[in-house]
Each structure stands twice: as C-alpha cells, then as structure tokens.
Coordinates of C-alpha atoms in Angstrom, one line a residue:
Chain A
M1 CA -9.9 -37.4 16.5
S2 CA -9.2 -34.4 14.4
T3 CA -9.5 -34.4 10.7
R4 CA -7.4 -32.5 8.3
S5 CA -8.9 -30.2 5.8
V6 CA -7.6 -27.5 3.4
V7 CA -9.2 -24.1 3.3
P8 CA -8.3 -22.0 0.3
F9 CA -7.9 -18.4 1.3
G10 CA -7.9 -15.9 -1.6
P11 CA -7.0 -14.7 -4.1
Q12 CA -10.2 -12.7 -3.9
H13 CA -10.8 -12.2 -0.2
P14 CA -12.1 -9.4 2.1
V15 CA -9.0 -9.1 4.4
L16 CA -6.7 -7.1 2.1
P17 CA -7.4 -5.1 -1.0
E18 CA -4.7 -7.1 -2.8
P19 CA -4.8 -10.7 -4.0
I20 CA -2.8 -13.4 -2.3
H21 CA -3.6 -17.1 -2.1
L22 CA -3.0 -19.3 1.0
D23 CA -3.8 -22.9 1.3
L24 CA -4.6 -23.2 5.0
V25 CA -4.2 -26.8 6.3
L26 CA -6.5 -27.2 9.3
E27 CA -6.9 -29.7 12.1
D28 CA -10.3 -28.8 13.3
E29 CA -10.1 -25.0 13.8
K30 CA -6.3 -25.0 14.2
V31 CA -4.0 -24.0 11.4
V32 CA -1.1 -26.5 11.0
E33 CA 0.4 -25.3 7.8
A34 CA 0.0 -22.4 5.4
V35 CA 1.1 -22.7 1.8
P36 CA 1.2 -19.4 -0.1
S37 CA 1.0 -19.0 -3.8
I38 CA 1.7 -15.6 -5.2
G39 CA 2.1 -13.9 -8.6
F40 CA -1.3 -12.3 -9.0
I41 CA 0.2 -8.8 -9.2
H42 CA 3.5 -9.7 -10.9
R43 CA 3.9 -7.2 -13.7
G44 CA 7.6 -7.5 -14.5
L45 CA 8.6 -4.0 -13.7
E46 CA 12.2 -4.8 -13.3
S47 CA 12.5 -5.9 -17.0
L48 CA 11.2 -2.4 -18.1
V49 CA 14.7 -1.0 -17.5
G50 CA 15.5 -2.2 -21.0
K51 CA 12.6 -0.2 -22.5
K52 CA 12.6 3.0 -20.5
D53 CA 15.7 5.2 -20.1
F54 CA 17.0 5.7 -16.6
N55 CA 15.4 9.1 -16.1
D56 CA 11.9 7.9 -17.2
Y57 CA 12.3 4.8 -15.0
T58 CA 11.8 7.0 -11.9
Y59 CA 8.1 7.1 -12.8
I60 CA 8.0 3.3 -13.1
A61 CA 9.8 2.9 -9.8
E62 CA 7.2 5.1 -8.2
R63 CA 4.5 2.8 -9.4
I64 CA 6.0 -0.4 -7.8
C65 CA 3.5 0.3 -5.0
G66 CA 0.9 3.0 -4.5
I67 CA 1.4 3.3 -0.7
C68 CA 5.2 3.8 -0.5
S69 CA 5.3 5.3 -4.0
F70 CA 7.4 8.3 -2.9
M71 CA 9.9 6.1 -1.1
H72 CA 10.3 3.8 -4.1
G73 CA 11.0 6.7 -6.4
M74 CA 13.3 8.4 -4.0
S75 CA 15.4 5.3 -3.3
Y76 CA 15.8 4.6 -7.0
C77 CA 16.9 8.2 -7.6
E78 CA 19.4 8.0 -4.6
A79 CA 20.9 4.8 -6.0
V80 CA 21.5 6.3 -9.4
E81 CA 22.8 9.5 -7.8
H82 CA 25.3 7.4 -5.9
I83 CA 26.5 5.7 -9.1
M84 CA 26.8 9.1 -10.9
N85 CA 28.4 10.8 -7.8
I86 CA 25.8 13.5 -7.7
E87 CA 25.5 15.5 -4.5
I88 CA 21.9 16.8 -4.3
P89 CA 21.2 20.1 -2.6
E90 CA 20.6 20.0 1.2
R91 CA 17.1 21.4 0.8
A92 CA 16.1 18.5 -1.5
K93 CA 17.4 16.1 1.1
Y94 CA 15.2 17.6 3.8
L95 CA 12.2 17.6 1.5
R96 CA 12.8 13.9 0.8
T97 CA 12.8 13.3 4.6
I98 CA 9.6 15.2 5.1
W99 CA 7.8 13.4 2.3
C100 CA 9.1 10.0 3.5
E101 CA 7.7 10.6 6.9
L102 CA 4.4 11.8 5.5
S103 CA 4.3 8.5 3.5
R104 CA 5.0 6.6 6.7
L105 CA 2.2 8.5 8.5
H106 CA -0.4 7.7 5.9
S107 CA 0.8 4.1 5.6
H108 CA 0.6 3.4 9.3
L109 CA -2.8 5.1 9.7
L110 CA -4.0 3.1 6.7
W111 CA -2.7 -0.1 8.3
L112 CA -4.3 0.7 11.6
G113 CA -7.6 1.1 9.8
L114 CA -7.2 -2.3 8.0
L115 CA -6.3 -4.0 11.3
A116 CA -9.5 -2.6 12.9
D117 CA -11.5 -3.8 9.9
G118 CA -9.8 -7.2 10.2
F119 CA -11.1 -7.7 13.7
G120 CA -14.5 -6.2 12.8
F121 CA -14.2 -2.9 14.6
E122 CA -15.6 -0.8 11.7
S123 CA -15.9 2.6 13.4
L124 CA -12.3 2.5 14.4
F125 CA -11.4 1.7 10.7
M126 CA -13.4 4.8 9.7
Q127 CA -11.7 6.9 12.4
S128 CA -8.2 6.1 11.3
W129 CA -9.0 6.6 7.6
R130 CA -10.6 10.0 8.5
L131 CA -7.3 11.1 10.1
R132 CA -5.4 9.7 7.2
E133 CA -7.2 12.0 4.8
N134 CA -5.5 15.0 6.6
I135 CA -2.1 13.6 5.8
L136 CA -3.1 13.0 2.2
D137 CA -4.2 16.7 2.0
M138 CA -0.7 17.7 3.0
V139 CA 0.8 15.3 0.4
E140 CA -1.5 16.7 -2.2
A141 CA -0.9 20.3 -1.3
S142 CA 2.9 19.9 -1.5
T143 CA 3.3 17.4 -4.4
G144 CA 0.0 17.7 -6.4
G145 CA -0.9 14.0 -6.1
R146 CA -2.6 12.1 -3.4
L147 CA -0.8 8.8 -3.7
I148 CA 1.5 8.8 -6.7
S149 CA 3.4 12.1 -6.1
S150 CA 5.9 12.1 -9.0
V151 CA 8.2 14.7 -7.4
N152 CA 11.4 12.7 -7.6
K153 CA 14.0 13.1 -10.2
I154 CA 17.6 12.1 -10.5
G155 CA 19.5 15.1 -9.1
G156 CA 16.9 16.4 -6.6
Q157 CA 13.2 17.2 -6.5
L158 CA 10.9 18.5 -9.2
K159 CA 9.1 20.7 -6.9
D160 CA 10.0 23.0 -4.0
V161 CA 7.7 23.6 -1.0
P162 CA 7.4 27.0 0.5
N163 CA 8.7 27.3 4.1
D164 CA 5.3 28.6 5.2
M165 CA 3.6 25.5 4.0
I166 CA 6.1 23.2 5.9
R167 CA 5.5 25.2 9.1
G168 CA 1.8 24.9 8.5
F169 CA 2.2 21.1 8.2
V170 CA 4.0 21.0 11.6
A171 CA 1.2 23.0 13.2
K172 CA -1.5 20.8 11.6
L173 CA 0.3 17.7 12.8
K174 CA 0.6 19.1 16.3
D175 CA -3.2 19.5 16.3
M176 CA -3.7 16.1 14.9
E177 CA -1.5 14.4 17.5
K178 CA -4.3 14.7 20.1
D179 CA -6.9 13.1 17.8
I180 CA -4.4 10.3 16.8
R181 CA -3.6 9.6 20.4
E182 CA -7.3 9.3 21.2
M183 CA -7.8 6.9 18.4
T184 CA -4.7 4.8 19.1
D185 CA -5.5 4.6 22.8
T186 CA -8.4 2.5 21.7
F187 CA -6.1 0.0 20.0
L188 CA -3.8 -0.1 23.0
N189 CA -6.2 -0.1 25.9
D190 CA -9.6 -1.4 24.7
Y191 CA -10.4 -4.7 26.4
T192 CA -11.9 -6.3 23.2
V193 CA -9.1 -5.2 21.0
N194 CA -6.6 -6.5 23.5
S195 CA -8.3 -9.8 23.6
R196 CA -7.8 -10.2 19.8
L197 CA -4.2 -9.0 19.8
R198 CA -2.4 -10.1 23.0
G199 CA -0.6 -13.3 22.9
V200 CA -1.6 -13.9 19.3
G201 CA 1.1 -14.8 16.7
I202 CA 4.2 -14.7 18.8
L203 CA 7.5 -14.4 16.9
T204 CA 10.5 -14.7 19.3
K205 CA 13.6 -12.6 18.9
Q206 CA 15.6 -15.7 17.8
Q207 CA 12.9 -16.6 15.2
A208 CA 12.9 -13.0 13.9
L209 CA 16.7 -13.2 13.4
D210 CA 16.7 -16.6 11.9
L211 CA 13.9 -15.9 9.4
G212 CA 15.3 -12.5 8.5
A213 CA 12.3 -10.4 9.5
V214 CA 12.5 -6.6 8.9
G215 CA 10.8 -3.4 10.0
P216 CA 8.2 -3.1 12.7
F217 CA 7.6 -6.9 12.5
M218 CA 11.2 -7.4 13.6
R219 CA 11.4 -4.4 16.1
A220 CA 8.3 -5.8 17.9
S221 CA 10.3 -8.9 18.6
G222 CA 13.0 -6.9 20.4
I223 CA 15.6 -6.2 17.7
A224 CA 16.5 -2.5 17.6
L225 CA 17.4 -2.0 13.9
D226 CA 16.3 0.9 11.8
T227 CA 17.8 1.6 8.4
R228 CA 17.0 5.3 8.8
K229 CA 19.9 5.3 11.3
R230 CA 22.2 4.8 8.3
G231 CA 21.5 8.4 7.3
Y232 CA 20.1 8.5 3.7
A233 CA 18.3 11.7 2.7
A234 CA 18.7 14.0 5.7
Y235 CA 18.3 11.4 8.4
S236 CA 21.9 11.8 9.5
N237 CA 20.9 15.2 10.9
I238 CA 17.7 13.9 12.6
E239 CA 17.6 12.4 16.0
L240 CA 15.7 9.1 16.2
E241 CA 15.8 5.9 18.2
P242 CA 14.3 2.7 16.9
I243 CA 11.1 1.8 18.7
T244 CA 11.0 -1.7 20.0
S245 CA 8.9 -4.0 22.1
D246 CA 10.1 -7.4 23.4
I247 CA 6.8 -9.3 23.4
G248 CA 6.6 -10.1 19.7
D249 CA 2.8 -10.7 19.5
C250 CA 0.2 -8.8 17.4
Y251 CA -0.2 -6.3 20.2
A252 CA 3.5 -5.5 20.2
R253 CA 3.5 -5.0 16.4
T254 CA 0.5 -2.6 16.8
Y255 CA 2.3 -0.8 19.6
V256 CA 5.5 -0.3 17.6
R257 CA 3.6 1.1 14.6
I258 CA 1.6 3.4 16.8
Q259 CA 4.7 4.8 18.4
E260 CA 6.3 5.2 15.0
I261 CA 3.4 7.5 14.0
F262 CA 4.4 9.9 16.8
Q263 CA 8.1 9.4 15.9
S264 CA 7.3 10.5 12.3
I265 CA 5.5 13.6 13.5
D266 CA 8.6 14.4 15.6
I267 CA 10.9 13.8 12.6
I268 CA 8.9 16.2 10.4
R269 CA 9.1 18.8 13.2
Q270 CA 12.9 18.4 13.4
A271 CA 13.3 18.5 9.6
A272 CA 11.1 21.7 9.4
E273 CA 13.3 23.4 11.9
K274 CA 16.6 22.5 10.2
I275 CA 15.6 22.8 6.5
P276 CA 17.9 25.3 4.7
D277 CA 16.9 27.6 1.8
G278 CA 18.3 27.1 -1.6
E279 CA 17.9 25.0 -4.8
V280 CA 16.1 21.7 -4.9
A281 CA 17.8 20.1 -7.9
V282 CA 21.1 20.0 -9.7
P283 CA 21.5 19.4 -13.4
V284 CA 22.4 15.9 -14.4
K285 CA 24.7 15.2 -17.4
G286 CA 25.9 11.9 -18.9
F287 CA 24.9 8.3 -18.2
P288 CA 25.5 6.2 -15.1
S289 CA 28.1 3.5 -15.0
G290 CA 28.6 1.1 -12.1
E291 CA 26.4 -0.6 -9.5
Y292 CA 25.0 0.3 -6.1
F293 CA 22.9 -1.2 -3.3
M294 CA 20.5 1.3 -1.7
R295 CA 18.9 0.5 1.6
V296 CA 15.9 2.4 3.0
E297 CA 13.5 2.0 5.8
Q298 CA 10.0 1.9 4.4
P299 CA 6.9 1.8 6.6
R300 CA 6.9 -2.0 6.3
G301 CA 10.7 -2.4 6.9
E302 CA 13.9 -2.4 5.1
A303 CA 13.8 -2.3 1.3
I304 CA 16.9 -3.0 -0.8
Y305 CA 17.4 -1.6 -4.3
Y306 CA 20.1 -2.8 -6.6
V307 CA 20.9 -0.8 -9.7
K308 CA 23.5 -1.8 -12.3
A309 CA 24.3 0.6 -15.0
N310 CA 26.5 0.2 -18.1
G311 CA 27.2 3.7 -19.3
T312 CA 24.2 3.8 -21.7
K313 CA 20.8 5.4 -21.2
F314 CA 19.3 2.0 -20.4
L315 CA 20.2 0.3 -17.1
D316 CA 21.5 -3.3 -17.1
R317 CA 19.6 -4.5 -14.1
F318 CA 17.3 -3.1 -11.4
R319 CA 16.3 -5.3 -8.5
V320 CA 14.1 -4.6 -5.4
R321 CA 14.0 -6.7 -2.3
T322 CA 10.9 -5.6 -0.5
P323 CA 10.1 -5.8 3.2
T324 CA 7.0 -7.9 2.7
F325 CA 9.1 -10.5 0.9
A326 CA 11.5 -10.7 3.8
N327 CA 8.6 -10.9 6.3
L328 CA 6.7 -13.7 4.6
P329 CA 8.7 -16.6 6.2
G330 CA 8.1 -15.0 9.6
M331 CA 4.4 -14.7 8.9
L332 CA 4.2 -18.4 7.8
E333 CA 5.9 -19.3 11.1
T334 CA 3.4 -17.4 13.2
L335 CA 0.5 -18.9 11.3
K336 CA 1.4 -22.4 12.4
G337 CA -0.7 -23.5 15.3
C338 CA -3.0 -20.4 15.3
Q339 CA -6.8 -20.5 15.3
L340 CA -8.5 -20.0 11.9
A341 CA -10.2 -16.8 13.2
D342 CA -6.8 -15.3 13.9
V343 CA -5.4 -15.8 10.4
P344 CA -6.4 -12.3 9.2
M345 CA -4.6 -10.8 12.3
M346 CA -1.4 -12.6 11.5
I347 CA -1.5 -11.6 7.9
L348 CA -2.3 -8.0 8.7
T349 CA 0.3 -7.5 11.4
I350 CA 3.2 -7.9 9.0
D351 CA 1.5 -5.2 7.0
P352 CA 1.8 -7.0 3.7
C353 CA 2.1 -5.1 0.5
I354 CA 1.7 -7.6 -2.3
S355 CA 2.3 -5.1 -5.1
C356 CA 5.8 -4.4 -3.8
T357 CA 6.5 -8.0 -3.3
E358 CA 5.6 -9.2 -6.8
R359 CA 6.3 -6.0 -8.7
Chain B
M1 CA -39.5 -5.2 -9.2
L2 CA -36.1 -5.2 -7.5
K3 CA -34.9 -1.8 -6.6
V4 CA -31.2 -2.5 -7.2
S5 CA -30.3 1.1 -8.1
K6 CA -31.3 2.3 -4.6
S7 CA -28.5 0.3 -3.0
P8 CA -25.9 -1.2 -5.4
W9 CA -23.3 -3.4 -3.8
L10 CA -19.7 -3.1 -4.9
L11 CA -17.1 -5.8 -5.4
H12 CA -13.6 -4.7 -5.7
Y13 CA -10.7 -6.7 -7.1
D14 CA -7.1 -5.8 -7.6
G15 CA -6.2 -7.1 -11.0
S16 CA -2.4 -6.6 -10.9
S17 CA -2.4 -2.9 -10.1
C18 CA 0.1 -1.0 -8.0
N19 CA -2.3 -0.7 -5.0
G20 CA -2.8 3.1 -5.6
C21 CA -6.3 2.8 -7.1
D22 CA -7.2 0.1 -4.6
I23 CA -6.5 2.4 -1.7
E24 CA -8.5 5.1 -3.4
V25 CA -11.4 2.7 -3.8
L26 CA -11.3 2.0 -0.1
A27 CA -10.9 5.8 0.6
C28 CA -14.3 6.3 -1.2
L29 CA -15.9 4.2 1.6
T30 CA -14.4 6.2 4.4
P31 CA -15.8 9.3 6.1
L32 CA -14.5 12.0 3.8
Y33 CA -16.0 10.6 0.6
D34 CA -18.5 8.1 2.2
V35 CA -20.2 6.4 -0.7
E36 CA -22.4 4.7 1.8
R37 CA -24.7 7.7 1.8
F38 CA -25.7 6.6 -1.7
G39 CA -26.5 3.2 -0.3
I40 CA -23.3 1.7 -1.8
I41 CA -21.9 -1.1 0.2
N42 CA -18.6 -2.9 -0.3
T43 CA -19.0 -6.6 -0.3
G44 CA -16.5 -9.5 -0.5
N45 CA -18.9 -11.9 -2.1
P46 CA -19.3 -11.8 -5.9
K47 CA -22.8 -13.3 -5.7
H48 CA -24.0 -10.3 -3.7
A49 CA -22.4 -7.7 -6.0
D50 CA -24.0 -5.5 -8.7
I51 CA -21.0 -3.4 -9.6
F52 CA -17.5 -4.8 -10.2
L53 CA -14.7 -2.3 -9.6
I54 CA -11.5 -3.6 -11.1
T55 CA -8.1 -2.0 -11.0
G56 CA -4.9 -2.9 -12.8
G57 CA -3.8 -4.2 -16.2
I58 CA -4.5 -8.0 -15.4
N59 CA -1.6 -10.4 -15.6
K60 CA -1.7 -13.9 -16.9
Q61 CA -2.2 -15.5 -13.5
N62 CA -5.1 -13.1 -12.7
E63 CA -6.9 -13.7 -15.9
S64 CA -8.8 -16.8 -14.9
V65 CA -9.6 -15.3 -11.4
V66 CA -11.1 -12.2 -13.0
K67 CA -13.2 -14.3 -15.4
Q68 CA -14.4 -16.5 -12.6
I69 CA -15.4 -13.6 -10.4
Y70 CA -17.2 -12.0 -13.3
S71 CA -19.1 -15.2 -14.1
Q72 CA -20.2 -15.6 -10.5
M73 CA -21.8 -12.2 -10.4
P74 CA -25.6 -12.3 -11.1
N75 CA -27.1 -10.3 -14.0
P76 CA -27.5 -7.4 -14.4
K77 CA -24.0 -6.4 -13.6
V78 CA -21.7 -3.4 -14.5
V79 CA -18.0 -3.5 -14.8
V80 CA -16.0 -0.3 -13.9
A81 CA -12.4 -0.2 -14.9
V82 CA -10.6 2.0 -12.4
G83 CA -7.4 3.7 -13.2
I84 CA -5.4 4.1 -16.5
C85 CA -3.9 0.6 -16.1
A86 CA -7.3 -1.0 -16.1
C87 CA -8.3 1.1 -19.1
N88 CA -5.4 0.2 -21.3
G89 CA -2.4 -1.0 -19.3
G90 CA -1.0 2.5 -18.5
V91 CA 2.7 2.6 -17.6
F92 CA 2.8 -1.2 -17.4
K93 CA 1.6 -1.6 -21.0
D94 CA 5.1 -2.8 -22.1
C95 CA 5.5 -5.3 -19.3
Y96 CA 5.8 -8.9 -20.5
N97 CA 2.8 -10.4 -18.8
I98 CA 0.3 -7.6 -18.6
M99 CA -2.7 -8.2 -20.8
G100 CA -3.1 -4.4 -21.3
G101 CA -6.5 -3.5 -19.9
V102 CA -9.5 -5.2 -18.3
D103 CA -11.4 -5.2 -21.6
K104 CA -9.0 -7.8 -23.0
V105 CA -10.5 -10.2 -20.5
I106 CA -14.0 -9.3 -19.6
P107 CA -16.5 -6.7 -21.1
V108 CA -16.1 -3.3 -19.5
D109 CA -18.9 -0.7 -19.3
I110 CA -17.3 2.3 -17.7
Y111 CA -13.7 3.6 -17.8
V112 CA -12.3 5.7 -15.0
P113 CA -9.0 7.3 -15.9
G114 CA -6.3 8.6 -13.6
C115 CA -3.1 7.4 -12.0
A116 CA -4.0 6.9 -9.3
A117 CA -7.7 7.5 -10.0
R118 CA -9.0 10.1 -7.6
P119 CA -11.9 9.2 -5.3
E120 CA -14.0 11.9 -6.9
S121 CA -13.6 10.3 -10.4
I122 CA -14.2 6.8 -9.0
M123 CA -17.5 8.0 -7.4
D124 CA -18.4 9.6 -10.8
G125 CA -17.8 6.3 -12.4
V126 CA -19.9 4.4 -9.9
V127 CA -22.8 6.9 -10.2
K128 CA -22.7 6.3 -14.0
A129 CA -22.6 2.6 -13.3
I130 CA -25.8 2.9 -11.3
A131 CA -27.6 4.5 -14.2
L132 CA -26.4 1.8 -16.5
L133 CA -27.4 -0.8 -14.0
D134 CA -31.0 0.5 -14.2
E135 CA -31.0 0.3 -18.0
K136 CA -29.6 -3.2 -17.9
R137 CA -32.2 -4.3 -15.3
K138 CA -35.0 -3.2 -17.7
S139 CA -33.6 -5.2 -20.5
V140 CA -33.1 -8.2 -18.3
G141 CA -36.8 -7.8 -17.3
K142 CA -37.8 -7.7 -20.9
E143 CA -35.9 -10.8 -21.9
A144 CA -37.5 -12.6 -19.0
A145 CA -41.0 -11.4 -20.1
E146 CA -40.4 -12.6 -23.7

C-alpha cells in the first residue's frame, strides 16, 4: 500500500535561479498533486505608474525581468505609442525586431543550458552558455548593456546601430549556426538525453487549449499560433512560420525551442537585408490619453500589456499578463502522475520566469 | 586548520530581484568567466556554503526565507549583496513591499553595484569576500581558543 507524503520544493532550490515553492504530494515516488505558492519576487511594479512619469516608466518596465528586458521595455513603449498615435521611423522598427530576436536567442540558449543542468549534463550546460556569451557580446556592442539594455524610449530608440555592425552580426550568427547545431544535436539525438525527455510530461492539444497555454509550450502540443504573425515592430515585413510539434512532451518542447533558435537567426538575416536608413526616433509631445492592449511574442510565449492613460504624466493603470502565468495551469497538469525525479524537467520545460510572473 | 579560502562554496539566492543579476551570477560559473578556476563552487545547500550571494531588494515574503538561509550557514560566512537593488533597493525602492536592500534583513559584508551587476564586478566582490572570509576564520579560531 502506498503512503502519501508531502515534499516541500523550494523556495530556495537548485533547479532555477529564482524562488518558487511547490508542495508536492507524493504516493511513493509518484506525484499526485502539486500545490504552488508564489509571491517571493512580487515587488509591486505595476503600482509604480503612480510615482514615475510615463517616460521614466520605460526603465521600470525593462526591469520586470532581466531576460526579456528589451521586450518588456519595447512593448510598453509600443502600447503608449499606439495610445498617442505616434508612428515611429521604419529603422527603429527594424532595430526593435533585431534586438527582440537577439533576446530570444540568448533566452533560448540560456534555457537549453538550464535544461541540461536540470538533468545533470553539466558539460552541455557549459556549452550552451558559452555560445550564449557570443549573443550577449552582440547585445552589449549594440546597446551598451549585457542584459538590461535601456535603448527603448517612447517614440523610437535611444541608440542607432551602424549598418556595418548589423552585417557583422549576421556573419557572426552564420558562423555560430554550425556550433549551435552541433550542440543542439546532442539534445535531439543523444540516447541518455532522449530517455529523460521523451514521453515525459505530455500535454495534449486539447489540454493546451483548455488551460490556455502559450508560446513554445503550446506550439509543442500542435497549436500553430505565434503573436509575431500579428506584425508589431517590423514583423509584418518578415517571413516566418510558427514552429510546431504534435507530440507535446518535454522532447517536443525542446525541439520547438531549438528550431526557434535557427528561426531567430533567419529573422535577423531578413531584417538586416531590409533595414532602411534614416532616423531612429521621433519627438514626443503631450501626454497620453486612452487605453491599449499590446500583445507580443516573448521567448516564453505571448505577453499582454494593458496601459490606461488619463491625459496626465502619470498613467492610470499598467498591467502585464506574462507567459509563465498562462503556462502555470498547464505545468501543474503535467506534474500530476509524474515521477519525483522528473519534476525539474516539467518545471523547466515551460521555461518559467518567476520575475515576470510576480513583477 | 581548515583551508576554506582555497575553495569557497557559493550559495546564491534570488531575494526579489528582476533575474538580471541572477543570470549574471550563473554566467560567472560558465566557461567565459569560469570562477571554478579559483576553486569556487556553486552549491544549493546552505550548510555547505561559505559565501552567500544575494540579489534583489527583498520583499516581505522573502524576508523570513533569507533569514533562515543565513542562519543555516555555518560560521565563518560572508554575505555579498549583488546589484543595486540588493545594495539599497535600486529602481524598486519606492515599491510598496520592498524592504530596500539586503542589509535591512541580514548583515551585509560586501556591496556589488550595477544594474545588472556585471560578471567582472561580481567576481571582484567574491574575491574580496574570500579575503574577508580568511579574516573571519581567524577571529572564529581565536574565540574558540579563548
């Protein structure tokens, strides 16, 4: 007869750099229920709109999360630009696209490393983080910061990037592609890695729909949705097809993210070919009045930003629905019935970002 | 005599930061920066740790967790506050549930500024922590002898 026991997981634990607490209800080695408790990183950023004016708030929005920092700042700016009817220069749109994809590249390489660390393959963790440093060098060369770039402003970008540098990035990425493929082939073909990922944590297409999963977690269950197809920044001029898999297990989620790395490299190449010359910002006058929902595709999935402005320099309300929050119900569903040793895999394959979720 | 300074073990905890400094702490461990060449190893167990790297401005819910981790670490121990939020709250200083710095909760020995703190400055902080760990070890030895 099996006995029930509760294993507390977190808040300080070796799987993620961030604190989350799960009470895992076990029957022998099998997880029957997972009860999350969160709030360890809640800072109350949304309430800061009442203390910082809407231009300064860009820097707060960038600090919602250190990984998708650029995308948070950009989406906030785009939302306010929509409210104020500002049309930013074409060049700024393309720069945003390039930086978004660089963020996605470094985020996915970071995640692959954490996944490798999660199943105890330390040299693979080191390899993917070694490759990630090249991406960070590009981000640093073009923005000045490794993680928090602070190049967004309402009405465009604060910095321009020389065309030579962008072409250099494309050439560098082309060289890196071979190294990345060599590294990712280990994830996809290695026998031991496969035994940890295949058939583990299956989320069916119906479950993904019912539980409102987003991003690679959803696409790995066979739903071809990608918010980039809506065409914010310069994505309307970029050709891309959502990458999907219809298996829905940890392996499929790894596969989707790996293919997205190569897709991002392709998008940067397309953007570098099409980027026009010109200004990168337009002057902004007056205060915003109105409200807007902004939807963007972050590395972890679709994020929604709601901005409500009242015609003064302070916004009424700012709200973010982050991808990890949308993926938590799906993750809890996959945790039911899994083995205790697979718990880190389930948690990692939604690519949780607790800082975004709790703000 | 224990030779702790030859191979100090790190414990890293995210005390309500934005993740930026945490990723940089991890980046220190990877091939480009590779702090393991100094014998520094990242551990998940507070009872094995000598240096406590903590990021973020600590919110109310995290307060007891941080205190608990700190009390579980054996003496001598050094606390390094990584990033401007850990130093004094940074951009989150005005947030309603941010304590405003690690030193409001536990004693801090070394402050590493930056947003996000660069791996070079984190390593600088850790190297300073090693020297401090040596000093503290001597005083712990003296107390025991007396």
